[in-house]
Structures are given as C-alpha cells and as structure tokens.
Amino acid sequence: MTQATHPQLRSTAATFTGLKCKECGAEYEPKAIHVCELCFGPLEVAYDYNALRRMVSRESIQAGPHSIWRYRPFLPVETDQPIDVGTGLTPLVQAHRLARRLGLKKLWIKNDAVNMPTLSFKDRVVSVALTRARELGFSTVSCASTGNLANSTAAIAAHAGLDCCVFIPSDLEAGKVLGTLIYSPTVMAVHGNYDQVNRLCSEVANTHGWGFVNINLRPYYSEGSKTLGYEVAEQLGWQLPDHIVAPLASGSLFTKIYKGFQEFIQVGLVEDKPVRFSGAQAEGCSPIAQAYREGRDFIVPVKPNTIAKSIAIGNPADGVYAVEIAQKTNGSIESVTDAEIIEGIKLLAETEGIFTETAGGTTIAVLKKLVEAGKIDPEETTVAYITGNGLKTQEAIQGYIGEPLTIEPKLDSFERALERSRMLDRLEWQQVLV
Ligand SMILES: *Cc1c(COP(=O)(O)O)cnc(C)c1O
Ligand SMILES: [Zn+2]
C-alpha cells in the first residue's frame, strides 16, 4: 500500500499535493504510477487551490513566458526550469468567413495546427510529461502513439537530451513516421492497431523502467491539456466561451479542457458560467459517440477503421468521463464519416486559410452537423479546437483537391490556361445550378 503524501517534504515551488484516484479518492505520492491499487481507477493530480489562489493572478500569468509555462503553478512539476520549447499560446482567431458559411455569429478557432515544435496539441502534454519524467529520474522516455505523440516525444526528448523509444502502429501516414524519424529516436512500428500497441507498451513499462508519457506518466501528461482551456479563457479576455467543440481520441483532452475552466473559476481568474462541451469522433472509430447516443455509462470497445488515424482509439481510457461532461454541460458527442472529414478539412482551409489534419476535419464536420441540427445557437461564443496540421496527413486528401495548371513559360500559354480554368469554373457553377 502506498503511503499518504507528505507535501512538506517537497519543494515549496510545487502547488500539487499528490495523486488522487478519480474513482475512490485514495491518495498517492506523485510517482510514476497511473492506476489505483485499490479499485483500478485512473489517478489524477491534486492541487492546493487555496495556495494557488494566493499565488496566481491575471497579471502574474501575463508576466510569464510566452508558452504553456506561464501557467506553471497549475502544472504538476516542481522545477522552475521546465523544458520550454515554446509550446503553447497558439493563435485564437475569430473565424468570420467560416461562421458566415455555417450560420454562426461568434465562432473562434483555437489553432494548435501551429503549436511548437511539432505542429499538434501533443507538444503540450509531452512538454509537461518530460519535465516531470526528468524530475522523477527517468533517462529513457517512450510512448504508445497514433502518430502525433511520437512526433512530440521524439522532438522534445531530443531537445532535453533524453533517450527515446516510441511505439506506433505500422500503418501510419508517411508524414507522421518521417516526422518522428528525423529526431533519431528508436521507432518500433507494430503490426497491430493502437490498442494493441498500447497493451504492448504497458508490458514494456513494467519490465524496462522507462517513462511512458501516456502510461506510467499519464497523470502528469494529461494535465498538459488543461492549458488549452487556460489559453482560450485568457485570449477571450479572461472569460469562458459558451460552447466548445473538440476531438476525442482517449477523451483526455476533452476532460482536461473542462478541468482547466473549473480551476480558473475556482481560483477566481474568471467568472463562473456554464460552458457546453461537444465532442467529435470519426464514425469509423466512435465508441464514445456511441455510448453517448445510447445513454450508456460504459464504453464498448471498437476496431478502428477511419482515415482519422490520430484519433482512432478503439478503447478510450477517459471515454466515460467525456460522456459525463457532455451530458452534464448540455453538450453533445457526434460522429462523422470519412467523406465529411475531408469536406471539413477543405471547408476550414477555404474559409480561414488553416490547413488541418483529419482530426481537425472531424471537428469542423461535427461543428457543421451540430449547427445544422440546431444544437449550437448562432449567438453562442463557440470555440472549435483544431489540434493538428494538415501537412502530416496529405494522403487523406489526395484526389479530393485540384491540380496545378501546367503551362509553358509564355504569356499566351498562361492566357489560354486561365481562360480554360474560368470556363471550368463556369461549368461547375452551371452544374450546381441545375
Ligand atoms: C491525440 C490527439 C487528439 C485527442 O487526444 P485525447 O487522447 O482525446 O486526449 C486530438 N487531436 C489530435 C491531432 C491528436 O493527435
Ligand atoms: Zn481507487
């Protein structure tokens, strides 16, 4: 049995008090553990919110670094020298043209397609996990990944000088594999889906003593996602939105945006108000959407079959908690087809100039579906979370976008090509009209 925590033994810089079981409330020391020994529930980081309330203000946050580390007191690390590669504080842009297309008035895009250093929101969770891994004395870090997590772990481990070995399903997109290999970690491509990769990694974590960011370090890792809540609140002028739409893989990101908002309310940084939480999944891997639709309080695992590989988790660890949050906030969880996901990627690109990957396409397609079903009020301040970059999943849209017009280096060749393309545009319009 693990001993109770002794906060007085740790550095005064730490505002977290230990780990706590989400199910039975049992408390543990903040080590590299993630499952409750008593009930097998997931462990979560607990904080001293009275200390935080005294310690943190809007001004102190704004005076902090231009990265997620401006929220360091809310993150589970003791050091004041975290691994800071400029992760976070990505743009929150008002999406006027997309809003008009959808029939909304106040739509914002939180754009983690340009998060640093590897262009997905995973850089947030990995920056936190590896900072904690270093504090806990790990020299080798690892992960079970659907692609983006491997990119982040390999890149940030390289920056921090940690040894790195990552595990991915062998059928990932070329851009995701290349975006890991460039940092020279050891890459294990496993013949199997993500859930099989994850099971293998649990065994390796037990036998090799490595820090797996999303297994034995998961309680610390997942706290990094709270920064997606903090930043939106700060960037909206220290206010919460009315409605958020975010993609669901394990469901962790979704539940941590919720925790982030709650914490800001609790320490008095924003005013309390109801925020509706809506989640997005791909139909080919939608165990959380199915549980929500059927009003179940348990997840039935599925075998993933979708182009949205970065969110294709068939047995989502935080699925049940995501369903609870959607229910109690009067939100929703929806799924969309691969064809709708491609349309979503194109719609965001054409209206806002943001090229997202399949997870972002899923979010935009679900946003559209929710508006059409009357589940988002046009007057609601709505934030859609775009979590990854389109350059990493190019094969998903291959054959669904136009082609360049190849011409000779001569003016008349250009003029003829331009005329041809205008004619094609007119033809397309006529087809739309009939
Ligand atoms: C991992 C991932 C998510 C969702 O992650 P959770 O497991 O639900 O926290 C969303 N979008 C992208 C691009 C991802 O890589
Ligand atoms: Zn427990």
XYZ file of C-alpha atoms and ligand atoms in Angstrom:
450
model
C 0.000 0.000 0.000
C 1.346 3.410 -0.926
C 1.848 5.924 1.858
C -0.090 9.137 2.225
C 1.581 12.187 0.703
C 3.844 14.489 2.700
C 3.707 17.879 0.999
C 6.183 19.368 3.491
C 8.901 17.079 2.108
C 8.739 18.650 -1.324
C 9.922 21.890 -2.819
C 7.864 24.953 -1.967
C 7.524 25.661 -5.682
C 5.134 22.729 -6.063
C 1.443 23.510 -5.746
C 0.336 19.967 -6.440
C -0.184 17.808 -3.415
C -0.020 14.326 -4.921
C -2.083 11.883 -6.934
C -5.686 11.002 -6.200
C -7.870 8.188 -7.544
C -10.657 9.591 -9.703
C -12.994 6.806 -8.552
C -12.389 6.122 -4.829
C -10.366 9.181 -3.803
C -7.392 7.205 -2.437
C -4.269 9.381 -2.282
C -0.793 8.514 -3.540
C 2.643 10.056 -3.698
C 3.375 11.754 -7.032
C 5.468 8.979 -8.558
C 5.329 7.265 -11.968
C 2.054 5.431 -11.321
C -1.306 5.817 -13.025
C -3.698 3.182 -11.648
C -5.282 2.954 -8.179
C -4.137 -0.143 -6.299
C -7.479 -0.373 -4.512
C -10.042 -0.004 -7.303
C -8.005 0.178 -10.559
C -9.394 3.668 -11.219
C -7.224 6.278 -13.002
C -5.040 8.574 -10.889
C -5.211 12.321 -11.289
C -3.024 15.151 -9.977
C -4.452 17.067 -6.998
C -3.584 20.690 -6.124
C -3.787 23.045 -3.178
C -6.243 25.551 -4.651
C -6.053 27.867 -1.656
C -2.314 28.212 -2.227
C -2.913 28.733 -5.950
C -5.495 31.430 -5.279
C -2.953 33.354 -3.175
C -0.103 32.791 -5.596
C -1.601 33.475 -9.026
C -3.219 36.495 -10.647
C -4.033 37.556 -14.209
C -1.011 39.871 -14.021
C 1.385 37.188 -12.790
C 0.313 34.907 -15.635
C 0.653 37.646 -18.254
C 4.143 38.438 -16.969
C 5.166 34.797 -17.504
C 6.821 33.135 -20.507
C 5.172 33.137 -23.955
C 4.360 29.416 -23.656
C 2.295 26.959 -21.596
C 4.737 27.579 -18.740
C 3.029 30.882 -17.902
C 0.564 28.515 -16.131
C 3.307 26.582 -14.299
C 1.650 26.731 -10.848
C -1.284 24.795 -12.385
C 1.014 22.110 -13.800
C 2.427 19.072 -11.932
C 6.114 19.926 -11.873
C 8.366 21.147 -9.074
C 11.135 22.771 -11.087
C 11.134 26.389 -12.158
C 13.303 25.323 -15.113
C 10.799 23.285 -17.150
C 11.504 22.036 -20.684
C 10.299 25.070 -22.624
C 10.472 24.742 -26.411
C 7.909 27.497 -26.949
C 4.934 25.148 -26.715
C 1.502 26.733 -26.446
C -0.005 30.217 -26.673
C -1.148 29.378 -30.184
C -3.499 31.769 -32.032
C -7.167 32.050 -31.126
C -8.619 33.536 -34.291
C -12.140 34.745 -34.937
C -13.458 32.744 -37.887
C -15.685 35.299 -39.652
C -15.973 33.565 -43.011
C -16.463 30.054 -41.641
C -19.034 31.434 -39.191
C -20.988 33.052 -42.023
C -20.898 29.821 -44.059
C -22.272 27.873 -41.113
C -24.752 30.484 -39.913
C -22.955 31.341 -36.670
C -22.140 34.798 -35.279
C -19.293 34.278 -32.800
C -17.015 31.446 -33.849
C -13.360 31.136 -32.853
C -10.667 28.676 -33.913
C -8.007 27.649 -31.391
C -5.224 26.835 -33.806
C -2.880 24.147 -32.478
C -2.038 23.223 -36.086
C 0.838 25.666 -35.487
C 1.803 24.523 -31.994
C 5.551 24.212 -31.389
C 7.665 22.249 -32.008
C 5.786 19.510 -33.937
C 2.532 21.176 -35.017
C -0.032 19.410 -32.842
C -1.531 19.863 -29.387
C 0.519 16.847 -28.217
C 3.503 19.175 -27.675
C 1.613 20.493 -24.615
C 1.203 17.142 -22.893
C 4.718 15.997 -23.778
C 6.396 19.194 -22.507
C 4.757 18.557 -19.129
C 5.349 14.776 -19.106
C 9.050 15.027 -19.974
C 9.669 17.791 -17.448
C 8.140 15.516 -14.802
C 9.989 12.467 -16.203
C 13.283 14.283 -15.691
C 12.297 15.203 -12.120
C 11.448 11.583 -11.404
C 14.865 10.483 -12.691
C 13.974 8.768 -15.972
C 16.690 8.752 -18.637
C 14.630 6.939 -21.301
C 11.195 8.155 -22.344
C 8.668 6.407 -24.513
C 5.054 6.390 -25.694
C 2.324 4.430 -27.447
C 1.254 6.736 -30.242
C -1.211 7.252 -33.088
C 1.428 9.489 -34.708
C 1.435 12.988 -33.262
C 2.501 11.835 -29.815
C 5.531 10.037 -31.297
C 6.484 13.262 -33.146
C 6.285 15.301 -29.934
C 8.002 12.793 -27.673
C 10.903 12.306 -30.101
C 11.376 16.046 -30.707
C 11.160 17.233 -27.113
C 13.272 14.296 -25.858
C 15.924 15.348 -28.397
C 15.819 18.906 -27.063
C 16.089 17.694 -23.452
C 18.800 15.105 -24.200
C 16.703 12.139 -23.088
C 16.886 8.714 -24.736
C 13.705 7.941 -26.625
C 11.951 4.848 -27.961
C 8.465 5.208 -29.428
C 5.833 2.679 -30.490
C 3.417 3.268 -33.388
C 1.013 1.145 -35.451
C 2.829 0.128 -38.668
C 0.155 1.618 -40.993
C 0.580 5.315 -40.050
C 0.732 8.182 -42.577
C 4.203 8.743 -44.107
C 4.378 12.316 -42.762
C 3.855 11.141 -39.207
C 6.561 8.456 -39.475
C 9.057 10.830 -41.094
C 8.194 13.495 -38.525
C 9.357 11.078 -35.828
C 12.400 9.516 -37.530
C 14.051 12.889 -38.176
C 14.808 13.202 -34.435
C 16.574 9.797 -34.459
C 14.718 8.002 -31.671
C 14.241 4.232 -31.760
C 10.926 3.666 -33.575
C 9.004 0.414 -33.150
C 6.341 0.030 -35.884
C 3.999 -2.614 -34.527
C 1.863 -4.868 -36.718
C -1.408 -4.028 -34.995
C -3.786 -1.187 -34.149
C -3.239 1.476 -31.490
C -4.976 -0.504 -28.772
C -2.614 -3.442 -29.359
C 0.375 -1.061 -29.344
C -0.841 0.364 -26.045
C -1.170 -3.078 -24.467
C 2.363 -3.993 -25.523
C 3.671 -0.735 -24.067
C 2.042 -1.423 -20.693
C 4.098 -4.621 -20.522
C 7.311 -2.827 -21.554
C 6.666 -0.110 -18.936
C 6.534 -2.806 -16.263
C 9.711 -4.578 -17.357
C 12.059 -1.791 -18.570
C 11.608 1.064 -16.127
C 11.064 3.631 -18.879
C 8.916 6.721 -18.572
C 5.945 6.194 -20.892
C 4.371 9.602 -21.239
C 0.841 8.242 -21.719
C 1.080 5.175 -19.461
C 3.013 5.412 -16.175
C 3.398 9.206 -16.542
C -0.196 9.652 -17.752
C -1.440 11.647 -14.716
C 1.218 14.341 -15.427
C 0.955 14.124 -19.226
C -2.802 14.659 -19.293
C -2.559 17.814 -17.141
C -0.792 19.486 -20.083
C -4.106 19.569 -21.964
C -5.555 21.937 -19.350
C -3.511 24.694 -20.976
C -5.903 24.548 -23.962
C -8.601 25.672 -21.529
C -6.475 28.327 -19.795
C -5.312 29.900 -23.053
C -8.789 30.210 -24.513
C -10.016 31.852 -21.290
C -7.092 34.280 -21.265
C -7.303 35.012 -25.002
C -11.044 35.746 -24.768
C -10.150 38.470 -22.258
C -10.407 36.338 -19.099
C -13.820 34.960 -19.974
C -15.094 31.494 -20.709
C -16.801 30.707 -24.020
C -20.413 29.442 -24.199
C -19.646 26.306 -26.171
C -16.554 24.329 -27.151
C -16.148 21.621 -29.796
C -13.100 19.334 -29.531
C -11.993 15.986 -30.971
C -11.974 12.831 -28.838
C -9.402 10.036 -29.017
C -8.904 8.729 -25.465
C -11.176 11.553 -24.272
C -8.398 13.030 -22.129
C -8.042 16.381 -23.918
C -11.810 16.971 -23.664
C -11.974 16.268 -19.930
C -8.895 18.400 -19.227
C -10.226 21.477 -21.031
C -13.147 21.104 -18.617
C -10.797 20.792 -15.628
C -8.863 23.858 -16.801
C -12.013 26.006 -16.927
C -13.137 24.740 -13.497
C -9.760 25.568 -11.951
C -9.772 29.109 -13.338
C -13.234 29.585 -11.819
C -12.118 28.084 -8.522
C -9.131 30.387 -8.073
C -11.081 33.439 -9.214
C -9.346 34.126 -12.543
C -12.634 34.015 -14.490
C -16.296 34.332 -13.595
C -18.308 31.165 -13.234
C -20.607 30.401 -16.133
C -21.959 27.320 -17.880
C -19.886 26.119 -20.840
C -21.337 23.470 -23.153
C -18.924 20.692 -24.176
C -19.383 18.940 -27.517
C -17.082 16.170 -28.728
C -16.140 14.957 -32.216
C -15.297 11.439 -33.399
C -14.884 9.704 -36.748
C -17.676 7.236 -37.457
C -15.069 4.538 -38.182
C -13.907 4.797 -34.557
C -16.660 6.281 -32.415
C -17.001 4.292 -29.191
C -17.561 7.477 -27.137
C -20.195 8.889 -29.515
C -21.987 5.521 -29.454
C -22.037 5.421 -25.643
C -23.355 8.995 -25.595
C -26.057 8.254 -28.185
C -27.226 5.163 -26.293
C -27.033 6.850 -22.872
C -24.599 4.210 -21.609
C -22.189 4.773 -18.694
C -19.673 2.302 -20.121
C -17.666 2.066 -23.337
C -17.928 -0.850 -25.756
C -14.512 -1.063 -27.486
C -14.427 -0.998 -31.295
C -11.895 -1.852 -34.012
C -10.841 1.420 -35.719
C -11.403 1.868 -39.446
C -11.089 5.532 -40.477
C -8.739 7.997 -42.175
C -8.683 9.951 -38.886
C -5.859 7.816 -37.513
C -4.648 10.358 -34.935
C -7.920 9.979 -33.010
C -8.511 6.275 -33.746
C -8.525 4.795 -30.248
C -10.950 1.871 -30.009
C -10.792 1.510 -26.216
C -10.636 5.091 -24.874
C -9.374 5.390 -21.288
C -11.309 8.579 -20.493
C -14.363 7.846 -22.645
C -16.775 7.501 -19.725
C -15.667 10.833 -18.214
C -16.072 12.541 -21.602
C -19.668 11.256 -21.863
C -20.417 12.544 -18.344
C -19.113 16.030 -19.196
C -21.098 16.243 -22.458
C -24.233 15.196 -20.557
C -23.895 17.490 -17.566
C -22.959 20.554 -19.646
C -25.847 20.086 -22.093
C -23.387 19.439 -24.913
C -23.228 16.534 -27.329
C -20.919 13.933 -28.870
C -21.285 13.299 -32.586
C -19.519 11.274 -35.257
C -18.975 11.979 -38.969
C -17.979 9.889 -41.990
C -14.554 9.977 -43.664
C -16.128 11.859 -46.603
C -17.440 14.516 -44.198
C -13.991 14.722 -42.568
C -12.376 15.515 -45.945
C -15.074 18.158 -46.566
C -14.322 19.577 -43.114
C -10.590 19.890 -43.887
C -11.384 21.669 -47.167
C -14.016 23.946 -45.624
C -11.629 25.229 -42.935
C -8.861 25.746 -45.497
C -11.086 27.614 -47.988
C -12.757 29.860 -45.433
C -9.998 30.544 -42.913
C -6.666 29.677 -44.522
C -5.946 26.970 -41.952
C -4.785 23.554 -43.168
C -5.625 20.953 -40.553
C -5.219 17.205 -40.412
C -8.001 14.624 -40.234
C -8.702 15.261 -36.522
C -9.381 18.929 -37.323
C -11.555 17.890 -40.274
C -13.542 15.755 -37.849
C -14.027 18.723 -35.509
C -15.184 21.060 -38.295
C -17.522 18.416 -39.752
C -19.078 17.841 -36.320
C -19.351 21.601 -35.771
C -21.307 21.830 -39.046
C -23.502 18.885 -38.080
C -24.290 20.418 -34.682
C -25.255 23.752 -36.261
C -27.494 22.002 -38.813
C -29.177 20.029 -36.017
C -29.854 23.254 -34.088
C -27.518 22.171 -31.279
C -25.426 25.348 -31.408
C -27.137 28.705 -31.003
C -25.821 31.274 -33.539
C -25.364 33.763 -30.680
C -23.197 31.426 -28.582
C -19.480 32.222 -28.362
C -18.213 28.937 -29.779
C -14.600 27.733 -29.851
C -13.548 24.885 -32.174
C -10.249 23.254 -31.211
C -8.013 22.465 -34.205
C -5.432 20.065 -32.804
C -3.123 19.103 -35.686
C -1.539 20.133 -39.002
C -2.663 19.043 -42.463
C 0.828 18.648 -43.884
C 1.151 15.480 -41.779
C -1.824 13.651 -43.323
C -1.522 14.514 -47.008
C -2.716 11.124 -48.254
C -6.122 11.705 -46.673
C -6.991 14.441 -49.185
C -5.080 13.069 -52.186
C -7.540 13.009 -55.117
C -10.011 15.384 -53.424
C -8.257 18.657 -54.225
C -7.486 20.440 -57.510
C -4.354 20.178 -59.628
C -1.960 22.889 -60.771
C -2.363 24.157 -64.347
C 0.881 23.204 -66.121
C 1.909 25.792 -68.699
C 4.812 26.845 -70.930
C 6.882 29.877 -69.853
C 4.960 32.044 -72.356
C 2.266 34.671 -71.897
C -0.179 33.119 -74.410
C 0.140 29.723 -72.716
C -0.811 31.390 -69.428
C -3.752 33.257 -71.059
C -5.148 30.054 -72.583
C -4.815 28.182 -69.295
C -6.554 30.998 -67.416
C -9.431 31.009 -69.926
C -9.754 27.210 -69.629
C -9.874 27.355 -65.845
C -12.527 30.106 -65.903
C -14.602 28.018 -68.287
C -14.312 25.026 -65.955
C -15.409 27.220 -63.030
C -18.468 28.368 -65.022
C -19.283 24.760 -65.934
C -19.074 23.770 -62.276
C -21.424 26.601 -61.375
C -23.901 25.537 -64.046
C -23.808 22.021 -62.643
C -24.511 23.403 -59.190
C -27.448 25.413 -60.536
C -29.227 22.606 -62.476
C -4.138 12.753 -29.644
C -4.938 13.705 -30.444
C -6.229 14.147 -30.061
C -7.013 13.671 -28.865
O -6.365 13.145 -27.816
P -7.025 12.564 -26.481
O -6.479 11.165 -26.380
O -8.528 12.551 -26.615
O -6.540 13.444 -25.408
C -6.848 15.080 -30.849
N -6.270 15.568 -31.970
C -5.053 15.185 -32.375
C -4.498 15.771 -33.628
C -4.346 14.249 -31.631
O -3.123 13.881 -32.054
Zn -9.357 3.969 -6.402
